[in-house]
Short mmCIF file of C-alpha atoms in Angstrom, two decimals:
data_model
loop_
_atom_site.label_atom_id
_atom_site.label_comp_id
_atom_site.label_asym_id
_atom_site.label_seq_id
_atom_site.Cartn_x
_atom_site.Cartn_y
_atom_site.Cartn_z
CA MET A 1 46.55 -101.78 -52.78
CA SER A 2 49.31 -99.69 -52.39
CA ILE A 3 51.16 -98.77 -48.74
CA SER A 4 53.98 -96.13 -48.11
CA LYS A 5 55.78 -95.25 -45.26
CA ALA A 6 54.99 -92.14 -43.01
CA TRP A 7 56.07 -90.79 -39.52
CA LEU A 8 53.80 -89.62 -36.98
CA GLN A 9 54.83 -87.88 -33.38
CA CYS A 10 53.84 -90.02 -30.16
CA GLY A 11 51.90 -87.56 -28.06
CA HIS A 12 53.31 -88.86 -24.89
CA THR A 13 56.91 -89.23 -25.66
CA ASN A 14 57.26 -87.08 -28.65
CA ASP A 15 59.25 -89.83 -30.63
CA LEU A 16 58.77 -90.56 -33.92
CA VAL A 17 56.64 -93.77 -34.82
CA GLU A 18 56.59 -95.24 -38.57
CA ALA A 19 53.25 -95.50 -39.17
CA GLU A 20 51.76 -96.91 -42.94
CA VAL A 21 49.83 -95.36 -45.68
CA HIS A 22 47.47 -97.88 -47.51
CA ALA A 23 45.82 -96.60 -50.39
CA GLU A 24 42.59 -98.11 -49.59
CA ILE A 25 39.79 -97.74 -46.64
CA GLY A 26 38.97 -101.18 -46.24
CA GLU A 27 37.33 -103.38 -43.63
CA ARG A 28 39.93 -103.56 -41.27
CA GLN A 29 39.50 -99.32 -41.26
CA LEU A 30 35.88 -99.55 -41.39
CA GLN A 31 36.22 -101.84 -38.08
CA ASP A 32 38.14 -99.53 -36.30
CA TRP A 33 36.06 -96.71 -37.18
CA ALA A 34 32.61 -98.75 -35.78
CA THR A 35 34.33 -99.77 -32.92
CA ALA A 36 36.93 -97.63 -31.82
CA TRP A 37 36.49 -94.09 -33.69
CA ARG A 38 32.94 -93.68 -32.92
CA PRO A 39 32.50 -94.56 -28.95
CA ALA A 40 35.78 -91.95 -28.74
CA HIS A 41 33.80 -89.60 -30.66
CA VAL A 42 30.58 -90.10 -28.84
CA ALA A 43 32.22 -89.58 -25.53
CA ALA A 44 34.33 -86.49 -26.69
CA ILE A 45 31.28 -85.07 -27.68
CA GLU A 46 29.61 -85.67 -24.00
CA ARG A 47 32.85 -84.56 -22.34
CA LEU A 48 32.36 -81.38 -24.26
CA ARG A 49 28.91 -80.53 -23.56
CA ARG A 50 29.84 -80.84 -19.57
CA THR A 51 32.57 -78.66 -20.06
CA THR A 52 31.83 -76.47 -22.50
CA PRO A 53 28.86 -73.77 -22.75
CA GLY A 54 26.96 -73.27 -26.18
CA ASN A 55 27.34 -74.64 -29.48
CA ILE A 56 29.96 -76.80 -29.27
CA SER A 57 29.62 -77.54 -33.26
CA HIS A 58 32.31 -75.27 -33.77
CA VAL A 59 35.19 -77.67 -32.15
CA LEU A 60 33.64 -81.21 -32.93
CA ALA A 61 30.85 -82.28 -35.23
CA GLU A 62 27.88 -83.73 -33.21
CA HIS A 63 27.39 -86.34 -34.81
CA PRO A 64 30.88 -88.92 -35.79
CA ALA A 65 31.29 -88.82 -40.00
CA ASP A 66 29.55 -91.80 -40.90
CA TRP A 67 33.04 -93.49 -42.95
CA LYS A 68 31.22 -96.77 -43.70
CA SER A 69 28.84 -94.86 -45.77
CA LYS A 70 31.29 -93.16 -47.64
CA ALA A 71 33.81 -95.69 -48.08
CA GLY A 72 30.73 -97.48 -49.94
CA SER A 73 29.64 -94.74 -51.94
CA ILE A 74 33.05 -94.10 -53.77
CA GLU A 75 33.34 -98.09 -54.30
CA GLY A 76 34.58 -98.65 -58.07
CA TRP A 77 34.27 -94.71 -58.95
CA LEU A 78 37.54 -94.05 -60.79
CA ALA A 79 37.82 -90.76 -60.10
CA LYS A 80 37.39 -91.40 -56.23
CA SER A 81 40.80 -92.40 -54.13
CA SER A 82 40.42 -93.38 -50.39
CA PHE A 83 43.38 -93.63 -48.27
CA SER A 84 43.98 -94.32 -45.02
CA LEU A 85 47.11 -93.92 -42.16
CA MET A 86 47.65 -96.82 -40.06
CA CYS A 87 50.32 -96.72 -36.86
CA GLN A 88 50.47 -99.37 -33.58
CA GLY A 89 47.44 -101.57 -35.83
CA MET A 90 45.17 -98.87 -35.25
CA THR A 91 43.59 -96.77 -38.11
CA GLN A 92 44.68 -93.45 -37.34
CA GLY A 93 43.32 -91.05 -39.71
CA MET A 94 41.68 -91.65 -43.14
CA MET A 95 40.98 -89.06 -45.96
CA ILE A 96 38.88 -89.59 -49.64
CA VAL A 97 39.79 -87.27 -52.64
CA ASP A 98 38.40 -86.69 -56.15
CA SER A 99 40.83 -86.46 -59.18
CA ALA A 100 38.30 -85.35 -61.73
CA SER A 101 35.30 -83.57 -60.84
CA ARG A 102 37.30 -80.28 -59.11
CA ARG A 103 39.71 -77.41 -61.03
CA ALA A 104 41.81 -74.98 -59.47
CA ARG A 105 40.54 -71.79 -58.73
CA LEU A 106 43.55 -69.49 -57.74
CA PRO A 107 44.10 -66.97 -60.93
CA ASP A 108 47.87 -68.56 -61.30
CA GLN A 109 46.32 -71.94 -61.76
CA HIS A 110 43.10 -70.85 -62.55
CA ASN A 111 41.41 -74.28 -64.38
CA LYS A 112 44.02 -76.43 -63.89
CA GLU A 113 43.13 -80.24 -62.87
CA SER A 114 44.01 -80.53 -59.51
CA ILE A 115 43.06 -83.03 -56.18
CA TYR A 116 40.48 -82.14 -54.16
CA ILE A 117 39.90 -83.69 -50.38
CA ASP A 118 36.55 -84.39 -50.43
CA TYR A 119 37.09 -85.79 -46.57
CA ILE A 120 39.69 -85.96 -43.93
CA GLU A 121 39.72 -87.11 -40.45
CA ALA A 122 42.21 -87.89 -37.92
CA ALA A 123 41.12 -90.40 -35.36
CA PRO A 124 39.23 -88.50 -32.31
CA TRP A 125 42.27 -89.37 -29.90
CA ASN A 126 44.41 -87.82 -32.03
CA ARG A 127 42.85 -84.49 -32.41
CA GLN A 128 42.83 -81.05 -30.31
CA ILE A 129 39.86 -81.26 -28.43
CA PRO A 130 39.28 -78.81 -25.15
CA GLY A 131 38.62 -81.28 -22.32
CA ASN A 132 40.33 -83.91 -24.02
CA PRO A 133 43.65 -86.16 -22.85
CA GLN A 134 46.62 -85.77 -24.30
CA ARG A 135 46.61 -86.56 -28.24
CA ARG A 136 48.03 -90.47 -29.01
CA PHE A 137 49.69 -89.15 -32.09
CA GLN A 138 50.27 -86.04 -34.11
CA GLY A 139 51.04 -85.05 -37.28
CA VAL A 140 47.90 -87.73 -38.90
CA GLY A 141 46.52 -84.44 -40.60
CA ARG A 142 49.82 -83.56 -42.60
CA ALA A 143 50.73 -87.15 -42.91
CA LEU A 144 47.46 -87.39 -45.13
CA MET A 145 47.61 -84.02 -46.99
CA GLY A 146 51.48 -85.20 -47.65
CA GLN A 147 50.00 -88.11 -49.76
CA ALA A 148 47.41 -86.10 -51.37
CA ILE A 149 50.32 -84.38 -52.62
CA LEU A 150 52.12 -87.05 -53.53
CA LEU A 151 48.99 -88.28 -55.17
CA SER A 152 48.26 -84.49 -56.84
CA LYS A 153 52.11 -84.91 -58.37
CA ASN A 154 51.73 -88.63 -59.67
CA GLU A 155 48.57 -87.43 -61.82
CA GLY A 156 51.16 -84.65 -63.27
CA PHE A 157 49.15 -82.25 -61.44
CA GLU A 158 51.81 -80.86 -59.96
CA GLY A 159 50.68 -81.09 -56.54
CA ARG A 160 47.78 -78.70 -56.37
CA ILE A 161 45.21 -79.19 -54.12
CA GLY A 162 41.97 -77.46 -52.81
CA LEU A 163 39.68 -78.61 -50.29
CA HIS A 164 36.84 -77.12 -48.29
CA SER A 165 37.32 -76.80 -44.62
CA VAL A 166 35.13 -77.22 -41.40
CA PRO A 167 35.69 -74.03 -39.40
CA GLY A 168 37.31 -75.90 -36.61
CA ALA A 169 39.73 -77.07 -39.16
CA GLU A 170 41.10 -73.65 -40.98
CA ARG A 171 44.12 -72.98 -38.22
CA PHE A 172 45.60 -76.32 -39.46
CA TYR A 173 44.97 -75.39 -43.23
CA GLU A 174 46.55 -72.63 -42.81
CA SER A 175 49.60 -73.76 -40.77
CA CYS A 176 50.19 -76.19 -43.60
CA GLY A 177 50.86 -73.32 -46.29
CA MET A 178 47.19 -73.10 -47.98
CA THR A 179 45.94 -69.95 -49.25
CA ARG A 180 42.14 -69.22 -47.62
CA LEU A 181 39.93 -68.24 -50.76
CA GLY A 182 37.04 -67.40 -48.48
CA ASN A 183 33.68 -68.88 -47.73
CA ASP A 184 31.78 -70.31 -50.65
CA PRO A 185 28.02 -70.34 -50.49
CA LYS A 186 27.61 -73.05 -52.89
CA THR A 187 29.26 -75.35 -50.20
CA LEU A 188 27.41 -74.80 -46.99
CA ASN A 189 29.68 -71.13 -46.84
CA LEU A 190 32.52 -73.38 -45.86
CA CYS A 191 35.90 -71.49 -46.44
CA TYR A 192 38.04 -73.05 -49.96
CA PHE A 193 41.36 -73.52 -48.85
CA GLU A 194 43.99 -74.31 -52.51
CA MET A 195 47.48 -75.22 -52.63
CA THR A 196 49.34 -74.38 -55.43
CA ALA A 197 52.69 -76.24 -56.71
CA GLN A 198 55.24 -73.99 -55.23
CA GLN A 199 53.32 -74.12 -51.66
CA ALA A 200 53.08 -78.36 -52.23
CA ASP A 201 57.24 -78.45 -52.72
CA GLN A 202 57.53 -75.59 -49.60
CA PHE A 203 54.94 -78.09 -47.34
CA ILE A 204 56.89 -81.35 -48.83
CA SER A 205 60.55 -80.14 -47.98
CA GLU A 206 59.25 -79.31 -44.33
CA MET B 1 48.68 -100.12 -58.58
CA SER B 2 49.34 -102.69 -61.26
CA LYS B 3 49.11 -101.06 -64.73
CA ARG B 4 47.90 -102.65 -67.90
CA THR B 5 48.88 -101.39 -71.64
CA MET B 6 46.60 -101.21 -74.48
CA THR B 7 47.03 -100.06 -78.14
CA LEU B 8 44.55 -96.90 -79.28
CA ASN B 9 43.52 -96.18 -82.50
CA LEU B 10 42.42 -92.46 -83.06
CA THR B 11 41.77 -90.78 -86.06
CA ASP B 12 43.93 -87.79 -87.00
CA ALA B 13 41.37 -85.35 -85.70
CA GLU B 14 40.79 -87.46 -82.29
CA MET B 15 45.06 -87.89 -82.29
CA LYS B 16 45.01 -83.74 -82.45
CA ALA B 17 42.32 -83.63 -80.04
CA VAL B 18 44.36 -85.52 -77.49
CA GLU B 19 47.96 -83.54 -78.05
CA ASP B 20 45.86 -79.94 -77.64
CA LEU B 21 44.56 -81.02 -74.36
CA CYS B 22 48.14 -82.45 -73.77
CA THR B 23 49.52 -79.05 -74.40
CA ARG B 24 46.43 -77.31 -72.84
CA LYS B 25 46.75 -79.05 -69.55
CA ASP B 26 50.00 -79.38 -69.13
CA LEU B 27 49.64 -83.19 -68.65
CA SER B 28 50.90 -86.38 -70.54
CA LYS B 29 48.71 -88.32 -73.11
CA THR B 30 47.64 -91.08 -70.29
CA ALA B 31 46.78 -88.36 -67.84
CA VAL B 32 44.38 -86.74 -70.62
CA ILE B 33 43.04 -90.20 -71.54
CA ARG B 34 42.61 -91.00 -67.83
CA GLN B 35 41.04 -88.06 -66.64
CA ALA B 36 38.84 -88.01 -69.79
CA LEU B 37 37.75 -91.95 -68.35
CA ARG B 38 36.97 -90.62 -64.91
CA LEU B 39 34.95 -87.59 -65.99
CA TYR B 40 33.22 -90.19 -68.33
CA GLN B 41 32.82 -92.78 -65.44
CA THR B 42 31.47 -89.60 -63.31
CA VAL B 43 29.00 -88.35 -65.64
CA GLU B 44 27.51 -91.99 -66.24
CA LEU B 45 27.49 -92.80 -62.56
CA ARG B 46 25.68 -89.40 -61.40
CA LEU B 47 23.11 -89.73 -64.25
CA GLU B 48 22.46 -93.27 -62.91
CA ARG B 49 21.87 -91.80 -59.51
CA GLY B 50 19.05 -89.54 -60.89
CA ASP B 51 21.21 -86.31 -61.29
CA LYS B 52 21.24 -83.55 -63.81
CA PHE B 53 24.48 -82.61 -66.26
CA TYR B 54 24.25 -79.16 -67.06
CA PHE B 55 26.60 -76.16 -67.20
CA GLU B 56 26.30 -73.02 -65.70
CA ASN B 57 27.87 -69.43 -66.97
CA GLU B 58 29.43 -67.67 -64.43
CA SER B 59 28.98 -64.57 -64.54
CA THR B 60 25.35 -64.89 -66.02
CA HIS B 61 24.48 -67.92 -64.05
CA ASP B 62 22.16 -69.14 -67.02
CA LYS B 63 22.52 -72.93 -66.86
CA ALA B 64 22.35 -75.10 -69.83
CA GLU B 65 21.10 -78.97 -69.28
CA VAL B 66 23.20 -81.47 -71.38
CA MET B 67 21.32 -83.64 -72.78
CA MET B 68 22.26 -87.18 -72.61
CA LEU B 69 20.79 -89.64 -75.12
CA SER B 70 20.73 -93.03 -74.24
#
């Protein structure tokens, strides 16, 4: 299992803090998910329900993602890779990508190999949720996106990546420089975003 | 991730197919073979789960099931 460095910004001091990207979601990460992420997600949902009238699913999924099941379902599957972002002894983000099943859709790179991000999530305390206390770390999503781009380059895909976004995350992917291709009726009508090789280089240079 | 090397014995036609794919996909031979292996394993895993494997024509929406012989 390989480990690379990344930097996050502390939400309290704005200082840069060193983090590690692990090329796996292992027992330790799944334990963090079960004992820390899941309770924090449930607490955030309860806070939101008290403070926000109406439907809150556009802000935060009603039920926490089941990372144990997701990680278990890809064991030994060559097309799938998992990553976790560790900082100060805690899992701060997780991601699962597919490097074989999806092709690029933008006209300039149509049908070319691309890394598809199946799942990406920051720990609940790192997310911008109304009524949430200050985020513990900023930059978790960008660090994981950077890892997906790096994998794409290492595979010879020149940085091309694609994903379907939940509504609450669309602005984040736009801020990463990805191109919005519209809602996809074949994937829960979620909006599909894609990054070109040039956009990937731009993202890395920032 | 550690990597291992193996010798692959291919016919001329098979090597030409690999080289054509390298050109079309702008990928190295290693990358092409790795993608082929990933796809092959994905198809096997999905079939074992009971999924069907088919191609769909984007414009006509015609679906043609790929019959996998076991």
